[in-house]
GROMACS .gro file of C-alpha atoms in nm:
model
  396
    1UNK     CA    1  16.981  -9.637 -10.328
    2UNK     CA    2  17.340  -9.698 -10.199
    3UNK     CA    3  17.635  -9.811 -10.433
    4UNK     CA    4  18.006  -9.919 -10.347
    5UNK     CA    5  18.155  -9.746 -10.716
    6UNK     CA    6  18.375  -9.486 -10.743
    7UNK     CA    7  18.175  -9.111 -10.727
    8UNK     CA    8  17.980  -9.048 -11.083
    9UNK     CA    9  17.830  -8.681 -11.243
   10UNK     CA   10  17.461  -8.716 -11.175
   11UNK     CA   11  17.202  -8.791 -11.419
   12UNK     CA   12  17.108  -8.527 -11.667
   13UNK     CA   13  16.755  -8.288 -11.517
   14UNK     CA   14  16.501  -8.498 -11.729
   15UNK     CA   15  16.560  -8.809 -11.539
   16UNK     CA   16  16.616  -8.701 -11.216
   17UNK     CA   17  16.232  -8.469 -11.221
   18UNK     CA   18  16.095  -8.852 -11.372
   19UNK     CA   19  16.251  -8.995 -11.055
   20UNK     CA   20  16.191  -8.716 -10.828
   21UNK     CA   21  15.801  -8.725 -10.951
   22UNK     CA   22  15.772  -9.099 -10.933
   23UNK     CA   23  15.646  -9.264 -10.577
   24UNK     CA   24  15.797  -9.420 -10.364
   25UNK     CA   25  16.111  -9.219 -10.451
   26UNK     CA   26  16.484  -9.313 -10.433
   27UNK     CA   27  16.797  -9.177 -10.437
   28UNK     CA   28  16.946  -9.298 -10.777
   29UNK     CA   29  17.252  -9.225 -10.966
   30UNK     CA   30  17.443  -9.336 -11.281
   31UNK     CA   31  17.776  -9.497 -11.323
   32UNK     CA   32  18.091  -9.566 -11.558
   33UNK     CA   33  18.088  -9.944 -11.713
   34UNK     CA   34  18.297 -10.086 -11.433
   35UNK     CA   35  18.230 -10.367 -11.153
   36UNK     CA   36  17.944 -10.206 -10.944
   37UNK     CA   37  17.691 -10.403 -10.711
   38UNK     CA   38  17.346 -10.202 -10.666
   39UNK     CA   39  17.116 -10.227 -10.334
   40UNK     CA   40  16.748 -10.084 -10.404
   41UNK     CA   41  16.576  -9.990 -10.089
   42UNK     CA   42  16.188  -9.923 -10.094
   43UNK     CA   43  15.952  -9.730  -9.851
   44UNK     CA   44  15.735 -10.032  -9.875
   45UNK     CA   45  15.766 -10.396  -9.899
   46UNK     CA   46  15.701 -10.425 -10.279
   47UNK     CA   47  15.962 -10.539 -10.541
   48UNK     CA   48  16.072 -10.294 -10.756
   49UNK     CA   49  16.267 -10.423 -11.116
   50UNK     CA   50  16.578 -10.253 -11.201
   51UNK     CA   51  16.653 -10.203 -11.580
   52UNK     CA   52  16.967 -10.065 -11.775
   53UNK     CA   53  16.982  -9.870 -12.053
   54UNK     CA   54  17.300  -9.925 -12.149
   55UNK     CA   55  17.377  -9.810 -12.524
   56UNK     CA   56  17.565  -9.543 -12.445
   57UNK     CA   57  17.815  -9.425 -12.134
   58UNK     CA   58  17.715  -9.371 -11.871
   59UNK     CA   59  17.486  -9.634 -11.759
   60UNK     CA   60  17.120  -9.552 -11.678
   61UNK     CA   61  16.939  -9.690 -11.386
   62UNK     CA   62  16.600  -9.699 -11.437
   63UNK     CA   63  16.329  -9.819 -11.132
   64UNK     CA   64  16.046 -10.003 -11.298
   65UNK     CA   65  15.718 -10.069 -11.006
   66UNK     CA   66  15.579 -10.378 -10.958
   67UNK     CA   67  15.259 -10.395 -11.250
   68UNK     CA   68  14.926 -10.478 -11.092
   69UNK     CA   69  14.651 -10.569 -11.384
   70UNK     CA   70  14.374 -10.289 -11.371
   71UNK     CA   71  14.119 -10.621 -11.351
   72UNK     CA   72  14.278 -10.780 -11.067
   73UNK     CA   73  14.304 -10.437 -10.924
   74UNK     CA   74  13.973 -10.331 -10.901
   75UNK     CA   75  13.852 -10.736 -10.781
   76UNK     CA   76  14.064 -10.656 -10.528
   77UNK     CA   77  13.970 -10.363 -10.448
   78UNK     CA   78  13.558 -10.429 -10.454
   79UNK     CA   79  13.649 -10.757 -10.271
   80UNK     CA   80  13.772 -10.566  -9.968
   81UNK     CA   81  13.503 -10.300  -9.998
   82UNK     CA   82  13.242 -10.590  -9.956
   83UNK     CA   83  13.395 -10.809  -9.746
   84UNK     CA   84  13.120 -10.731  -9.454
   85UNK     CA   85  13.111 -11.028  -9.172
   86UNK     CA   86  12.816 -11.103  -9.069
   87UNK     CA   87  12.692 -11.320  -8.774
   88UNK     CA   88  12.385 -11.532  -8.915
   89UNK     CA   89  12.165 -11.666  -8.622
   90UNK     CA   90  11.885 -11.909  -8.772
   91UNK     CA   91  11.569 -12.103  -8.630
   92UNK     CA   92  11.593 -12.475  -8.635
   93UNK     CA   93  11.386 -12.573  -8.991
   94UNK     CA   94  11.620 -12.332  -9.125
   95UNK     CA   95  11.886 -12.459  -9.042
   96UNK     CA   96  11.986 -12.652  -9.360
   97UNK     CA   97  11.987 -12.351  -9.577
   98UNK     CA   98  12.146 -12.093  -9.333
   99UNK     CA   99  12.468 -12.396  -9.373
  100UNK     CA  100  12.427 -12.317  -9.747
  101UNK     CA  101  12.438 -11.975  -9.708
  102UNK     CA  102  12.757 -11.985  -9.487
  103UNK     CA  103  12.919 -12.180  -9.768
  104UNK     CA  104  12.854 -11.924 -10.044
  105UNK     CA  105  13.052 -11.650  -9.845
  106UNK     CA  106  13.396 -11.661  -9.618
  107UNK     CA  107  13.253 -11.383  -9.443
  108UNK     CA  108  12.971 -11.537  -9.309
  109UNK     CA  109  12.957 -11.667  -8.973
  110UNK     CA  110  12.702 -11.930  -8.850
  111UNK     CA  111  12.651 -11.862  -8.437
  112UNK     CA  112  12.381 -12.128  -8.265
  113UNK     CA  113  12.049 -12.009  -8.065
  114UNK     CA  114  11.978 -12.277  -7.776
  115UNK     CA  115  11.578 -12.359  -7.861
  116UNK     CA  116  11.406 -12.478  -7.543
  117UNK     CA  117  11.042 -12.485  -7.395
  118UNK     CA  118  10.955 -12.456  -7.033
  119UNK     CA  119  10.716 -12.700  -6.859
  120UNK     CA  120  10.385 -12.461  -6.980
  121UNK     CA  121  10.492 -12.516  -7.358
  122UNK     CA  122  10.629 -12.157  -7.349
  123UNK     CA  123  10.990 -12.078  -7.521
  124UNK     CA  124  11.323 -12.086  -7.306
  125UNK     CA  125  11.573 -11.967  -7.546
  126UNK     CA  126  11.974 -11.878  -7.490
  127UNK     CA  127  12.165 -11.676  -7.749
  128UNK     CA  128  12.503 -11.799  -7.688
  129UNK     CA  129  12.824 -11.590  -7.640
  130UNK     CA  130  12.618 -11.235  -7.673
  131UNK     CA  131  12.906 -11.048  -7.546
  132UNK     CA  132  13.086 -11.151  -7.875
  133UNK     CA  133  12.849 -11.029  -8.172
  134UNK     CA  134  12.893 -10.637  -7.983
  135UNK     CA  135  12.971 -10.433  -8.259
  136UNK     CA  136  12.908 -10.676  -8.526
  137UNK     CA  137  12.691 -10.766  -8.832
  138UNK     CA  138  12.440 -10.973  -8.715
  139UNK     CA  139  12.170 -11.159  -8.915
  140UNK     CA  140  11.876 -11.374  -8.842
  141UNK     CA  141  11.746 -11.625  -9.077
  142UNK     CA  142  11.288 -11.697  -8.983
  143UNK     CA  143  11.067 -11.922  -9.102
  144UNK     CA  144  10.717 -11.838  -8.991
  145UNK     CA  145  10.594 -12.173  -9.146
  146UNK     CA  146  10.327 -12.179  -8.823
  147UNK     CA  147  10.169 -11.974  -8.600
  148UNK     CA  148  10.314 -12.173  -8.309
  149UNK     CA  149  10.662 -12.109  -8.407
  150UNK     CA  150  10.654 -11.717  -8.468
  151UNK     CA  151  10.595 -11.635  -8.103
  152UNK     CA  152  11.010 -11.766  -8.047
  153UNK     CA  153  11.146 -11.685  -8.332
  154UNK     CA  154  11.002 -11.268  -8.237
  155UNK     CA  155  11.154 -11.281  -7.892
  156UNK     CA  156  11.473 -11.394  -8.049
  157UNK     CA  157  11.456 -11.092  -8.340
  158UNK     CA  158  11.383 -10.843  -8.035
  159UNK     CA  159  11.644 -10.949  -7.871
  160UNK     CA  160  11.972 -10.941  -8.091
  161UNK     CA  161  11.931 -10.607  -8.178
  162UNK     CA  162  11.947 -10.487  -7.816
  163UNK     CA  163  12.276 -10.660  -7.763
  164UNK     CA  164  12.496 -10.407  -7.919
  165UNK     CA  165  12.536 -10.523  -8.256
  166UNK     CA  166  12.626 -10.265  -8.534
  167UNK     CA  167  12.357 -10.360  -8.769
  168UNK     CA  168  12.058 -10.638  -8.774
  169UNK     CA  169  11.906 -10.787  -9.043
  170UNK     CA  170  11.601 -10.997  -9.063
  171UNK     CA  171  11.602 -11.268  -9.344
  172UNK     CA  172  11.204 -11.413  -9.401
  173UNK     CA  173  11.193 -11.538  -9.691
  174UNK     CA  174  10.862 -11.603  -9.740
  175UNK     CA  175  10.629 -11.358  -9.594
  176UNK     CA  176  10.343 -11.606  -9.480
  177UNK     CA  177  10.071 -11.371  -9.422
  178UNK     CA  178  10.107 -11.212  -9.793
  179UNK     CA  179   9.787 -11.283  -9.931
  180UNK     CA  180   9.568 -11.155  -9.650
  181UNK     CA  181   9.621 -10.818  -9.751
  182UNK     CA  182   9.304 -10.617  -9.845
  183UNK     CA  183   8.966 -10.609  -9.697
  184UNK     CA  184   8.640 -10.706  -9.931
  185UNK     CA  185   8.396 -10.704  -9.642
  186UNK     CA  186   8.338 -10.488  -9.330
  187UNK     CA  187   8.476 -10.702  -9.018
  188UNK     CA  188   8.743 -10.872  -9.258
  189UNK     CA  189   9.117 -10.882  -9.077
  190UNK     CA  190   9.434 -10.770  -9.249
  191UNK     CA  191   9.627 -11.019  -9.145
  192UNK     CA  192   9.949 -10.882  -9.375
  193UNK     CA  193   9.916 -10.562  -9.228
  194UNK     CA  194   9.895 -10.699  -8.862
  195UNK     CA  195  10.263 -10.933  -8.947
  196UNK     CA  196  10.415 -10.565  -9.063
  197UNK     CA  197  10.336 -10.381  -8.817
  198UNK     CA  198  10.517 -10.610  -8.535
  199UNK     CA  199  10.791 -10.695  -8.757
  200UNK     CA  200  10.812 -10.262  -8.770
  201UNK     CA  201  10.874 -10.268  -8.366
  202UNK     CA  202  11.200 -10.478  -8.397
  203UNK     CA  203  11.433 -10.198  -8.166
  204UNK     CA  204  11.658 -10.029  -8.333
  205UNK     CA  205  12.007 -10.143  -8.362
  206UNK     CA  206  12.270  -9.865  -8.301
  207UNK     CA  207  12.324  -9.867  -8.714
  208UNK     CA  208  11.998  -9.738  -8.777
  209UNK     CA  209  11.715  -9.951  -8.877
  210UNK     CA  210  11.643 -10.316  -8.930
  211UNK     CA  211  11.693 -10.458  -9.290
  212UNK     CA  212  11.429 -10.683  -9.369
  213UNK     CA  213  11.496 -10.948  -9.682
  214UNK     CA  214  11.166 -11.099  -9.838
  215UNK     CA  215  11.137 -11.281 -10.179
  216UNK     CA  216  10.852 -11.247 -10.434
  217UNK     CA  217  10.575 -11.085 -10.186
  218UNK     CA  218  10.243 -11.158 -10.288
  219UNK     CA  219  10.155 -10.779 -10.346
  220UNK     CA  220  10.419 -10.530 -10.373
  221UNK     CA  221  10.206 -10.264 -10.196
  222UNK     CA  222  10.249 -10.418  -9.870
  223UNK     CA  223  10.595 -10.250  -9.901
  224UNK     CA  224  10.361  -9.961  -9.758
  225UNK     CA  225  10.224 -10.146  -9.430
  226UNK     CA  226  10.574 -10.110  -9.250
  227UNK     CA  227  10.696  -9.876  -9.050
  228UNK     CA  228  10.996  -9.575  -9.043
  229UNK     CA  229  11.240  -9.851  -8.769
  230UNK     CA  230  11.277 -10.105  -9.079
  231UNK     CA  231  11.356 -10.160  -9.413
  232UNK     CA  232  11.170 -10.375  -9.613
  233UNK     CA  233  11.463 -10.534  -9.966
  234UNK     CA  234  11.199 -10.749 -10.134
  235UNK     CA  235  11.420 -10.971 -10.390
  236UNK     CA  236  11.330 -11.241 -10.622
  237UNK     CA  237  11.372 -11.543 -10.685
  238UNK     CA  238  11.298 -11.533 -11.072
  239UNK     CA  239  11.735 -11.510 -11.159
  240UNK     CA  240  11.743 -11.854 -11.022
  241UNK     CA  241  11.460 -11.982 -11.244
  242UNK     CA  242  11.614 -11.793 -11.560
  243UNK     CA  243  11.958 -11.964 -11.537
  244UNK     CA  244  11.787 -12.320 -11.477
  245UNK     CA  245  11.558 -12.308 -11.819
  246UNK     CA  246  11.910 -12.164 -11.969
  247UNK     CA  247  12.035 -12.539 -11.901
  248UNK     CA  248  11.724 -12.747 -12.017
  249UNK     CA  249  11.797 -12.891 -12.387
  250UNK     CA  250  11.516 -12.726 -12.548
  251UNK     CA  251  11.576 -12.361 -12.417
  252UNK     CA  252  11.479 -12.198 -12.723
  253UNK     CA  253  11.118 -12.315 -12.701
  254UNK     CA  254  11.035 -12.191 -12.385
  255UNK     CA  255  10.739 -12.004 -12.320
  256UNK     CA  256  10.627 -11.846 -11.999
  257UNK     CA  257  10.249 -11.863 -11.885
  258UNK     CA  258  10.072 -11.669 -11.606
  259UNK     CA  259   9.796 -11.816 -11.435
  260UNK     CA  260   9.614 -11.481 -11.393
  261UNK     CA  261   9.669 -11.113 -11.451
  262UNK     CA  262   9.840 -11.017 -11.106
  263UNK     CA  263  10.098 -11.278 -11.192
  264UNK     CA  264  10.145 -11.161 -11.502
  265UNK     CA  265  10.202 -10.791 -11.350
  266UNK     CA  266  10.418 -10.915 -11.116
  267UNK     CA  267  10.713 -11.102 -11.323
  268UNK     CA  268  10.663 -10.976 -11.717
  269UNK     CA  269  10.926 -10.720 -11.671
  270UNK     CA  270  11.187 -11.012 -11.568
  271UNK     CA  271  11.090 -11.257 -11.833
  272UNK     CA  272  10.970 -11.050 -12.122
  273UNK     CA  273  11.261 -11.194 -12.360
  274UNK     CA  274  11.002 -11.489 -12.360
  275UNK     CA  275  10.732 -11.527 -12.524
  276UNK     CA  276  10.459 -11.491 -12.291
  277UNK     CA  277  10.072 -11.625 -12.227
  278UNK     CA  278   9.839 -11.528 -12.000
  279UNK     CA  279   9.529 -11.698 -11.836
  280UNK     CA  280   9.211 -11.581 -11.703
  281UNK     CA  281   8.971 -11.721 -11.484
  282UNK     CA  282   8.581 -11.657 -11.615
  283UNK     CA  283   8.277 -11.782 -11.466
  284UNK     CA  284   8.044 -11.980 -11.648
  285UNK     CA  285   7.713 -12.028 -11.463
  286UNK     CA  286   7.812 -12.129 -11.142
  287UNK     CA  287   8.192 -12.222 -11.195
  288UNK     CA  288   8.478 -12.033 -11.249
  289UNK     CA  289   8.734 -12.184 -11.494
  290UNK     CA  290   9.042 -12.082 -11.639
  291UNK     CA  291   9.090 -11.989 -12.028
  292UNK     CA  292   9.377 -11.869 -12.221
  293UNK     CA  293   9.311 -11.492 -12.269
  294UNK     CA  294   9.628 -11.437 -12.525
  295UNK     CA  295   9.928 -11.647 -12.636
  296UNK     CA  296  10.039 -11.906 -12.871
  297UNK     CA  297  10.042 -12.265 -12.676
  298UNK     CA  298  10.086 -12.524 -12.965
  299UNK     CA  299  10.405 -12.661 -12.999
  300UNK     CA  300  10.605 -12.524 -12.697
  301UNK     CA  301  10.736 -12.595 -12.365
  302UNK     CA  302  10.492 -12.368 -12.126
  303UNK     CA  303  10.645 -12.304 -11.777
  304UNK     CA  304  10.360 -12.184 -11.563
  305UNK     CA  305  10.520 -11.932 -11.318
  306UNK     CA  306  10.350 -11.727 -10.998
  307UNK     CA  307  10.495 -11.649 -10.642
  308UNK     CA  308  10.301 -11.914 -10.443
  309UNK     CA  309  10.091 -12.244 -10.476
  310UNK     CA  310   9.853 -12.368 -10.170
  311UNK     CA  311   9.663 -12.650 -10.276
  312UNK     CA  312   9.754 -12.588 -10.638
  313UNK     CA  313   9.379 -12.584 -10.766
  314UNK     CA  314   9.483 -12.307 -11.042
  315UNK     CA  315   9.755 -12.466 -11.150
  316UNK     CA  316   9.608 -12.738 -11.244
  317UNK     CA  317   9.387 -12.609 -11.418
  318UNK     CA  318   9.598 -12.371 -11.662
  319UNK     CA  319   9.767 -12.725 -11.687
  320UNK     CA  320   9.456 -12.892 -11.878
  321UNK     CA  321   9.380 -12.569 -12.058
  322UNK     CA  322   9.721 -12.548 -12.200
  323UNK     CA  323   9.771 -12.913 -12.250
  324UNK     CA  324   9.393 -12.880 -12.495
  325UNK     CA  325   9.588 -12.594 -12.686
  326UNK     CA  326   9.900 -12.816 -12.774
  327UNK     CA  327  10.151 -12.738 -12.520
  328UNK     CA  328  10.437 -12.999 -12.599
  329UNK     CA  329  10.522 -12.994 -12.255
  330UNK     CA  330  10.437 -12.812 -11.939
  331UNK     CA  331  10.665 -12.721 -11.632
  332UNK     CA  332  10.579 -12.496 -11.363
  333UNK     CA  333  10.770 -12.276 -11.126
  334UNK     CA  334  10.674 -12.080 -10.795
  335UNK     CA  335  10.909 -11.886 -10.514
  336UNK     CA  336  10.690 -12.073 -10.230
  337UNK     CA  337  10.592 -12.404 -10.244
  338UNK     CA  338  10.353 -12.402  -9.956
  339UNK     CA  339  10.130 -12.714 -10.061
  340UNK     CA  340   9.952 -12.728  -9.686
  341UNK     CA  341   9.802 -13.095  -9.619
  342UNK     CA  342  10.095 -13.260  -9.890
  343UNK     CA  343   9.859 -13.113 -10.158
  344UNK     CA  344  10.193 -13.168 -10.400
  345UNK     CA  345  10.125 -13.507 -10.416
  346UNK     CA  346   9.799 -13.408 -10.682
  347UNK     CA  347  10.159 -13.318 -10.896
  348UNK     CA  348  10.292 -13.570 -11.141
  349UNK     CA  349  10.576 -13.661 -11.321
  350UNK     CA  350  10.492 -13.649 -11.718
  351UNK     CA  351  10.822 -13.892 -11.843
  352UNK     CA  352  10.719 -13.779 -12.215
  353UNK     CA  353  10.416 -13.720 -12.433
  354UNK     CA  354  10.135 -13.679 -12.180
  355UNK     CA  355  10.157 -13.312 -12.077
  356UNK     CA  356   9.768 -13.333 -11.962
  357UNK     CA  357   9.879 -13.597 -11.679
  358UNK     CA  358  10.190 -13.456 -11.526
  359UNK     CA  359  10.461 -13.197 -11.528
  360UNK     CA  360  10.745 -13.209 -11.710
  361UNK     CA  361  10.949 -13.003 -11.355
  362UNK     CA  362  10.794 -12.839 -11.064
  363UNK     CA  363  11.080 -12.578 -10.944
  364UNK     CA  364  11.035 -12.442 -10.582
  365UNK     CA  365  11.279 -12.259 -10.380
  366UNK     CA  366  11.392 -12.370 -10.023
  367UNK     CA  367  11.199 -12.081  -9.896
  368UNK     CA  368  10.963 -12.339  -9.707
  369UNK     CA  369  11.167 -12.571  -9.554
  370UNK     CA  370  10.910 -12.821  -9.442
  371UNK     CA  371  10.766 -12.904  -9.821
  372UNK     CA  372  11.159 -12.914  -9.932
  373UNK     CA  373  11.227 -13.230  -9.716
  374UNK     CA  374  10.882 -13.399  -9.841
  375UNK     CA  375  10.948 -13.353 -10.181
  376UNK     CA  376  11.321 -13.403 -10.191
  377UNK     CA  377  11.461 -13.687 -10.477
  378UNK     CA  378  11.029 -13.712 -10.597
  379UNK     CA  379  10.975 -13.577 -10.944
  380UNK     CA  380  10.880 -13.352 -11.124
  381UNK     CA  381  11.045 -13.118 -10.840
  382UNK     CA  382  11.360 -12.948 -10.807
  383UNK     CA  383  11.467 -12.685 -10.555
  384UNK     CA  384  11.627 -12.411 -10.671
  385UNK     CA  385  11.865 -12.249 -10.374
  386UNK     CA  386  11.822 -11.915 -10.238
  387UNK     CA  387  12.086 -11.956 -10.014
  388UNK     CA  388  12.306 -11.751 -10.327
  389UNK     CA  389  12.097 -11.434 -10.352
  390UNK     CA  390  12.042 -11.443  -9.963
  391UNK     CA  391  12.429 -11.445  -9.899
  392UNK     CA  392  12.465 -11.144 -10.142
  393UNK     CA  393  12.183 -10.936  -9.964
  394UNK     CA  394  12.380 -10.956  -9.659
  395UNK     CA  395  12.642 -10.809  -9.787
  396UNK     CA  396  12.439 -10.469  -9.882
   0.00000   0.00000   0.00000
């Protein structure tokens, strides 16, 4: 601190050790009541308040820093710690929700894969400006909806890793070979084990090993059928469900069925503040059909929940069971709506009152891109985004 006043004593000890202690430090002194102008200089760029004390002669100077608000400070602070960019490559019928996923995060970067086929039918692909993702983040968001389109979309996830880039992360979101995963019969194929073990030979990126996102596996075990050069994150997609039946108007009589036991294994933990039923299929003669095995139905809204409907057989049939037991109305959610040959279509809309005939919602997440476009503005369904959850994985 310079002055243009007349020389002064200095200030007594105790305020020049607070001073002397304090950070950034100045040289300060005090001053007779007389005309004085003051000029504060900082080691840094922050403003600094200057206060007087001025009871008694001579006139204190004291240097007040600039107040930061311990909550602002530490958003700031975990906002820079997480602000990881990330280059997020995606296959064409993912393409919708990779633009949602860019718009959830700053830091997010959408770069464009040129998707071509040679005369034969076999893929001529072009990662453009590969020279620029060197060193970065980098991100690739799959849908193996088909056998045909897996063959591209694995040259492409062998490839980015190899160009340099700090880290790579796979994004599958639905892992389409989950429920071929245990043998019953001599001569029977794996299939899940088979998907696992290529995704396992992605190279390794010079960050260590490939992070691999999957939501709602069909059977957490298969955790165990990759290998040591990736690293399987398997999230959920249950949050999103929770904070949708938070909004409905009768939240309070909600009650959660599972079609079978593995279901019921699989998501109790995240949904036990509900009361909870569980089904059973039991054979009778020749036919299996499904029965409630515990649970109070009568009177509630029942939303039928599991990771995955194909031609949606079972859940139709927990719907008429539940429906006979007094259900006032019956929803159902699942992570993957696969529905193969437009089997949703056997799904109706139940406007009121007839619970046995239709659903009250279907929720599906945009994990299968292909039924999300044929079901899009046709109730009962709703798709529930993962492009949220997806966006914060990336950021691990």
């Amino acid at each position: 601190m310079s002055t243009t006043t007349s020389p002064s004593p200095p200030l007594p000890s105790h305020s020049s050790n607070k001073l002397r202690n304090s950070s950034p430090i100045f040289h300060s002194r005090s001053f007779k009541r007389k005309d004085f102008s003051i000029r504060c200089e900082s080691e840094n760029s922050q403003r600094w308040t200057v206060g007087c004390v001025s009871g008694t002669d001579p006139i204190h100077i004291i240097l007040k820093p600039p107040s930061i608000p311990m909550a602002s400070s530490a958003a700031l602070a975990s906002a820079v710690k997480n602000s990881k960019r990330v280059c997020l490559f995606y296959c064409n019928e993912m393409k919708d929700l990779a633009e949602r996923i860019a718009s959830q995060n700053d830091s997010i970067e959408l770069r464009s894969i040129t998707w071509r086929t040679f005369e034969d039918g076999f893929p001529n692909l072009f990662i453009s400006n590969a020279h620029g993702i060197r060193g970065q983040h980098v991100a690739f968001l799959a849908s193996f909806s088909s056998p045909g389109v897996i063959f591209e979309q694995l040259s492409v996830i062998y490839a980015l890793p190899k160009l340099f880039v700090s880290s790579f992360t796979l994004v599958l979101p639905f892992f389409p070979t989950g429920t071929s995963e245990r043998m019953e019969d001599e001569g029977d194929v794996a299939t899940a084990f088979t998907l696992a073990r290529i995704l396992s030979n992605t190279p390794v990126p010079r960050g260590g090993p490939t992070s691999l996102v999957i939501f709602d596996i069909h059977a957490l075990q298969e955790r165990f059928y990759f290998g040591d050069n990736i690293l399987p994150c398997f999230e959920s997609g249950i949050p999103l469900l929770l904070k949708r039946l938070q909004q409905l108007p009768d939240s309070d009589n909600i009650s959660i069925a599972f079609p079978d036991d593995g279901a019921w294994k699989r998501f109790h933990k995240q949904l036990q503040h509900f009361p909870m039923i569980v089904c059973a299929k039991v054979r009778e003669g020749d036919q299996r059909i499904v029965r409630i095995k515990e649970g109070d139905v009568n009177g509630h809204h029942v939303v039928i929940v599991d990771d995955l409907v194909q031609s949606g057989g079972t859940l139709t049939e927990c719907q008429k069971v539940l429906a006979k037991h007094g259900a006032q109305k019956i929803s159902a959610y699942v992570t993957h709506g696969i529905f193969p040959n437009r089997s949703w279509q056997r799904f109706n809309h139940d406007e009121g009152g007839s619970p046995e005939n239709g659903m009250s919602y279907f929720w599906i997440t945009d994990s299968c891109p292909r039924t999300v476009k044929e079901v899009k503005d046709k109730k009962p369904f709703e798709v529930l985004s993962l492009a949220a959850p997806i966006a914060a994985a990336l950021q691990i």
